Amino acid sequence: MARVRGPFDPEPISISSWLIPVASVIGGSLMTLVPLIATIPILPPFGLMMLVAWRLGRPDALPVWSPLAFGLFDDLLSGQPLGSAMLLWTGLILTVDLLDQRLVARDFWQDWLLASGAIGGCLLLGRFIAVPLDAHVDTLLLLQILLSLMLFPLATQLCAWLDNKRAI
């Protein structure tokens, strides 16, 4: 297996150890391209959910600057105002890091509550950024937030499964 040196890591890391988390977040953002026929467009932000799930499950899996790149990719795909996901995803990850340092121990329910606030807040703030700029936002926001929160445990399970594959 090819080994590369991490940006701040003195010892080499395997390519799959960083490629799997990156591919899963990008794949989550690419889910907006799947042609689904729905009367109400309430597709959750799968890229954001995967980013939060990786951050809460394995904080060392992705570099600190990665929300900027993932946010740019998501902005280019979703049609949101350029820079909105970059700003919101980076602020979200920094807030989660700050709250994570203050907690002594976490369990699944605390992670779910933390992710619920983060994803819901990010969707709300994204709407407040997009509406004054006449961006095309016509989803039922509360329903989209609820669907995202209900699907978040699946994102954590997927990240845990991918983390097992990454370690092999």
GROMACS .gro file of N, CA, C and O in nm, residues 83-133:
model
  204
   83GLY      N    1  -1.966   3.072  -0.138
   83GLY     CA    2  -1.905   3.106  -0.011
   83GLY      C    3  -1.994   3.082   0.108
   83GLY      O    4  -1.947   3.084   0.223
   84SER      N    5  -2.124   3.060   0.085
   84SER     CA    6  -2.212   3.042   0.200
   84SER      C    7  -2.183   2.911   0.273
   84SER      O    8  -2.172   2.910   0.396
   85ALA      N    9  -2.169   2.802   0.202
   85ALA     CA   10  -2.136   2.675   0.268
   85ALA      C   11  -1.994   2.678   0.323
   85ALA      O   12  -1.967   2.618   0.427
   86MET      N   13  -1.906   2.748   0.254
   86MET     CA   14  -1.769   2.759   0.306
   86MET      C   15  -1.770   2.826   0.443
   86MET      O   16  -1.707   2.778   0.538
   87LEU      N   17  -1.843   2.935   0.455
   87LEU     CA   18  -1.853   3.008   0.582
   87LEU      C   19  -1.927   2.926   0.687
   87LEU      O   20  -1.878   2.909   0.800
   88LEU      N   21  -2.042   2.871   0.649
   88LEU     CA   22  -2.125   2.802   0.748
   88LEU      C   23  -2.063   2.671   0.793
   88LEU      O   24  -2.066   2.637   0.911
   89TRP      N   25  -2.008   2.592   0.702
   89TRP     CA   26  -1.950   2.464   0.739
   89TRP      C   27  -1.826   2.485   0.826
   89TRP      O   28  -1.804   2.411   0.921
   90THR      N   29  -1.745   2.586   0.793
   90THR     CA   30  -1.627   2.612   0.875
   90THR      C   31  -1.667   2.660   1.014
   90THR      O   32  -1.613   2.614   1.115
   91GLY      N   33  -1.764   2.751   1.021
   91GLY     CA   34  -1.813   2.797   1.150
   91GLY      C   35  -1.875   2.684   1.230
   91GLY      O   36  -1.857   2.676   1.352
   92LEU      N   37  -1.946   2.596   1.162
   92LEU     CA   38  -2.009   2.482   1.229
   92LEU      C   39  -1.903   2.389   1.290
   92LEU      O   40  -1.914   2.350   1.405
   93ILE      N   41  -1.800   2.356   1.214
   93ILE     CA   42  -1.696   2.266   1.264
   93ILE      C   43  -1.618   2.331   1.378
   93ILE      O   44  -1.585   2.265   1.477
   94LEU      N   45  -1.591   2.461   1.367
   94LEU     CA   46  -1.522   2.530   1.477
   94LEU      C   47  -1.609   2.533   1.602
   94LEU      O   48  -1.558   2.516   1.714
   95THR      N   49  -1.739   2.553   1.586
   95THR     CA   50  -1.830   2.552   1.701
   95THR      C   51  -1.838   2.413   1.763
   95THR      O   52  -1.836   2.399   1.886
   96VAL      N   53  -1.846   2.311   1.679
   96VAL     CA   54  -1.849   2.174   1.731
   96VAL      C   55  -1.719   2.143   1.804
   96VAL      O   56  -1.721   2.080   1.911
   97ASP      N   57  -1.606   2.188   1.751
   97ASP     CA   58  -1.478   2.167   1.820
   97ASP      C   59  -1.477   2.236   1.956
   97ASP      O   60  -1.428   2.181   2.055
   98LEU      N   61  -1.528   2.358   1.960
   98LEU     CA   62  -1.531   2.432   2.086
   98LEU      C   63  -1.620   2.363   2.188
   98LEU      O   64  -1.582   2.347   2.305
   99LEU      N   65  -1.738   2.320   2.147
   99LEU     CA   66  -1.827   2.249   2.240
   99LEU      C   67  -1.773   2.113   2.279
   99LEU      O   68  -1.792   2.067   2.391
  100ASP      N   69  -1.704   2.048   2.187
  100ASP     CA   70  -1.647   1.917   2.214
  100ASP      C   71  -1.537   1.925   2.320
  100ASP      O   72  -1.523   1.835   2.403
  101GLN      N   73  -1.462   2.033   2.320
  101GLN     CA   74  -1.357   2.048   2.420
  101GLN      C   75  -1.415   2.071   2.558
  101GLN      O   76  -1.353   2.039   2.658
  102ARG      N   77  -1.534   2.129   2.565
  102ARG     CA   78  -1.595   2.158   2.694
  102ARG      C   79  -1.663   2.036   2.756
  102ARG      O   80  -1.686   2.034   2.876
  103LEU      N   81  -1.699   1.939   2.674
  103LEU     CA   82  -1.763   1.819   2.726
  103LEU      C   83  -1.658   1.721   2.778
  103LEU      O   84  -1.556   1.699   2.713
  104VAL      N   85  -1.682   1.665   2.894
  104VAL     CA   86  -1.587   1.571   2.951
  104VAL      C   87  -1.597   1.437   2.880
  104VAL      O   88  -1.498   1.380   2.838
  105ALA      N   89  -1.717   1.387   2.865
  105ALA     CA   90  -1.740   1.260   2.796
  105ALA      C   91  -1.867   1.274   2.714
  105ALA      O   92  -1.959   1.346   2.753
  106ARG      N   93  -1.869   1.206   2.600
  106ARG     CA   94  -1.987   1.213   2.513
  106ARG      C   95  -2.039   1.073   2.487
  106ARG      O   96  -1.964   0.978   2.484
  107ASP      N   97  -2.171   1.067   2.465
  107ASP     CA   98  -2.230   0.942   2.419
  107ASP      C   99  -2.307   0.972   2.291
  107ASP      O  100  -2.303   1.083   2.239
  108PHE      N  101  -2.377   0.871   2.240
  108PHE     CA  102  -2.446   0.887   2.113
  108PHE      C  103  -2.552   0.996   2.118
  108PHE      O  104  -2.569   1.073   2.024
  109TRP      N  105  -2.625   1.004   2.228
  109TRP     CA  106  -2.734   1.101   2.237
  109TRP      C  107  -2.681   1.244   2.239
  109TRP      O  108  -2.742   1.334   2.181
  110GLN      N  109  -2.569   1.265   2.305
  110GLN     CA  110  -2.510   1.399   2.304
  110GLN      C  111  -2.457   1.434   2.165
  110GLN      O  112  -2.468   1.548   2.122
  111ASP      N  113  -2.398   1.335   2.097
  111ASP     CA  114  -2.353   1.359   1.959
  111ASP      C  115  -2.471   1.393   1.869
  111ASP      O  116  -2.463   1.482   1.785
  112TRP      N  117  -2.581   1.321   1.886
  112TRP     CA  118  -2.699   1.346   1.804
  112TRP      C  119  -2.756   1.485   1.833
  112TRP      O  120  -2.795   1.557   1.741
  113LEU      N  121  -2.760   1.524   1.959
  113LEU     CA  122  -2.809   1.658   1.995
  113LEU      C  123  -2.717   1.766   1.939
  113LEU      O  124  -2.764   1.867   1.885
  114LEU      N  125  -2.587   1.745   1.950
  114LEU     CA  126  -2.490   1.840   1.897
  114LEU      C  127  -2.502   1.851   1.746
  114LEU      O  128  -2.503   1.962   1.690
  115ALA      N  129  -2.515   1.738   1.678
  115ALA     CA  130  -2.530   1.738   1.533
  115ALA      C  131  -2.663   1.800   1.492
  115ALA      O  132  -2.671   1.870   1.390
  116SER      N  133  -2.768   1.777   1.569
  116SER     CA  134  -2.899   1.834   1.538
  116SER      C  135  -2.893   1.986   1.540
  116SER      O  136  -2.944   2.052   1.449
  117GLY      N  137  -2.834   2.040   1.644
  117GLY     CA  138  -2.820   2.185   1.651
  117GLY      C  139  -2.731   2.240   1.541
  117GLY      O  140  -2.761   2.346   1.483
  118ALA      N  141  -2.626   2.169   1.511
  118ALA     CA  142  -2.532   2.216   1.409
  118ALA      C  143  -2.595   2.213   1.270
  118ALA      O  144  -2.588   2.311   1.195
  119ILE      N  145  -2.656   2.102   1.234
  119ILE     CA  146  -2.715   2.089   1.100
  119ILE      C  147  -2.836   2.181   1.086
  119ILE      O  148  -2.852   2.249   0.984
  120GLY      N  149  -2.922   2.184   1.189
  120GLY     CA  150  -3.038   2.273   1.183
  120GLY      C  151  -2.997   2.419   1.175
  120GLY      O  152  -3.053   2.497   1.096
  121GLY      N  153  -2.898   2.459   1.254
  121GLY     CA  154  -2.850   2.596   1.249
  121GLY      C  155  -2.787   2.631   1.116
  121GLY      O  156  -2.806   2.742   1.063
  122CYS      N  157  -2.715   2.537   1.060
  122CYS     CA  158  -2.651   2.560   0.931
  122CYS      C  159  -2.756   2.576   0.820
  122CYS      O  160  -2.743   2.662   0.733
  123LEU      N  161  -2.861   2.495   0.824
  123LEU     CA  162  -2.967   2.508   0.724
  123LEU      C  163  -3.043   2.640   0.740
  123LEU      O  164  -3.076   2.706   0.641
  124LEU      N  165  -3.070   2.678   0.865
  124LEU     CA  166  -3.138   2.806   0.887
  124LEU      C  167  -3.055   2.925   0.842
  124LEU      O  168  -3.104   3.015   0.774
  125LEU      N  169  -2.928   2.926   0.880
  125LEU     CA  170  -2.841   3.037   0.840
  125LEU      C  171  -2.819   3.039   0.689
  125LEU      O  172  -2.808   3.146   0.629
  126GLY      N  173  -2.813   2.921   0.628
  126GLY     CA  174  -2.801   2.915   0.483
  126GLY      C  175  -2.923   2.976   0.414
  126GLY      O  176  -2.910   3.043   0.311
  127ARG      N  177  -3.040   2.953   0.471
  127ARG     CA  178  -3.161   3.014   0.416
  127ARG      C  179  -3.157   3.165   0.431
  127ARG      O  180  -3.193   3.239   0.341
  128PHE      N  181  -3.110   3.215   0.547
  128PHE     CA  182  -3.103   3.360   0.568
  128PHE      C  183  -3.002   3.426   0.475
  128PHE      O  184  -3.018   3.542   0.439
  129ILE      N  185  -2.899   3.353   0.435
  129ILE     CA  186  -2.802   3.408   0.340
  129ILE      C  187  -2.858   3.406   0.199
  129ILE      O  188  -2.840   3.499   0.121
  130ALA      N  189  -2.929   3.298   0.163
  130ALA     CA  190  -2.973   3.279   0.025
  130ALA      C  191  -3.094   3.365  -0.014
  130ALA      O  192  -3.103   3.411  -0.127
  131VAL      N  193  -3.186   3.386   0.077
  131VAL     CA  194  -3.311   3.455   0.042
  131VAL      C  195  -3.286   3.600  -0.001
  131VAL      O  196  -3.339   3.642  -0.104
  132PRO      N  197  -3.209   3.681   0.070
  132PRO     CA  198  -3.189   3.819   0.023
  132PRO      C  199  -3.114   3.827  -0.111
  132PRO      O  200  -3.124   3.927  -0.181
  133LEU      N  201  -3.041   3.724  -0.146
  133LEU     CA  202  -2.967   3.725  -0.272
  133LEU      C  203  -3.047   3.666  -0.387
  133LEU      O  204  -2.993   3.638  -0.494
   0.00000   0.00000   0.00000
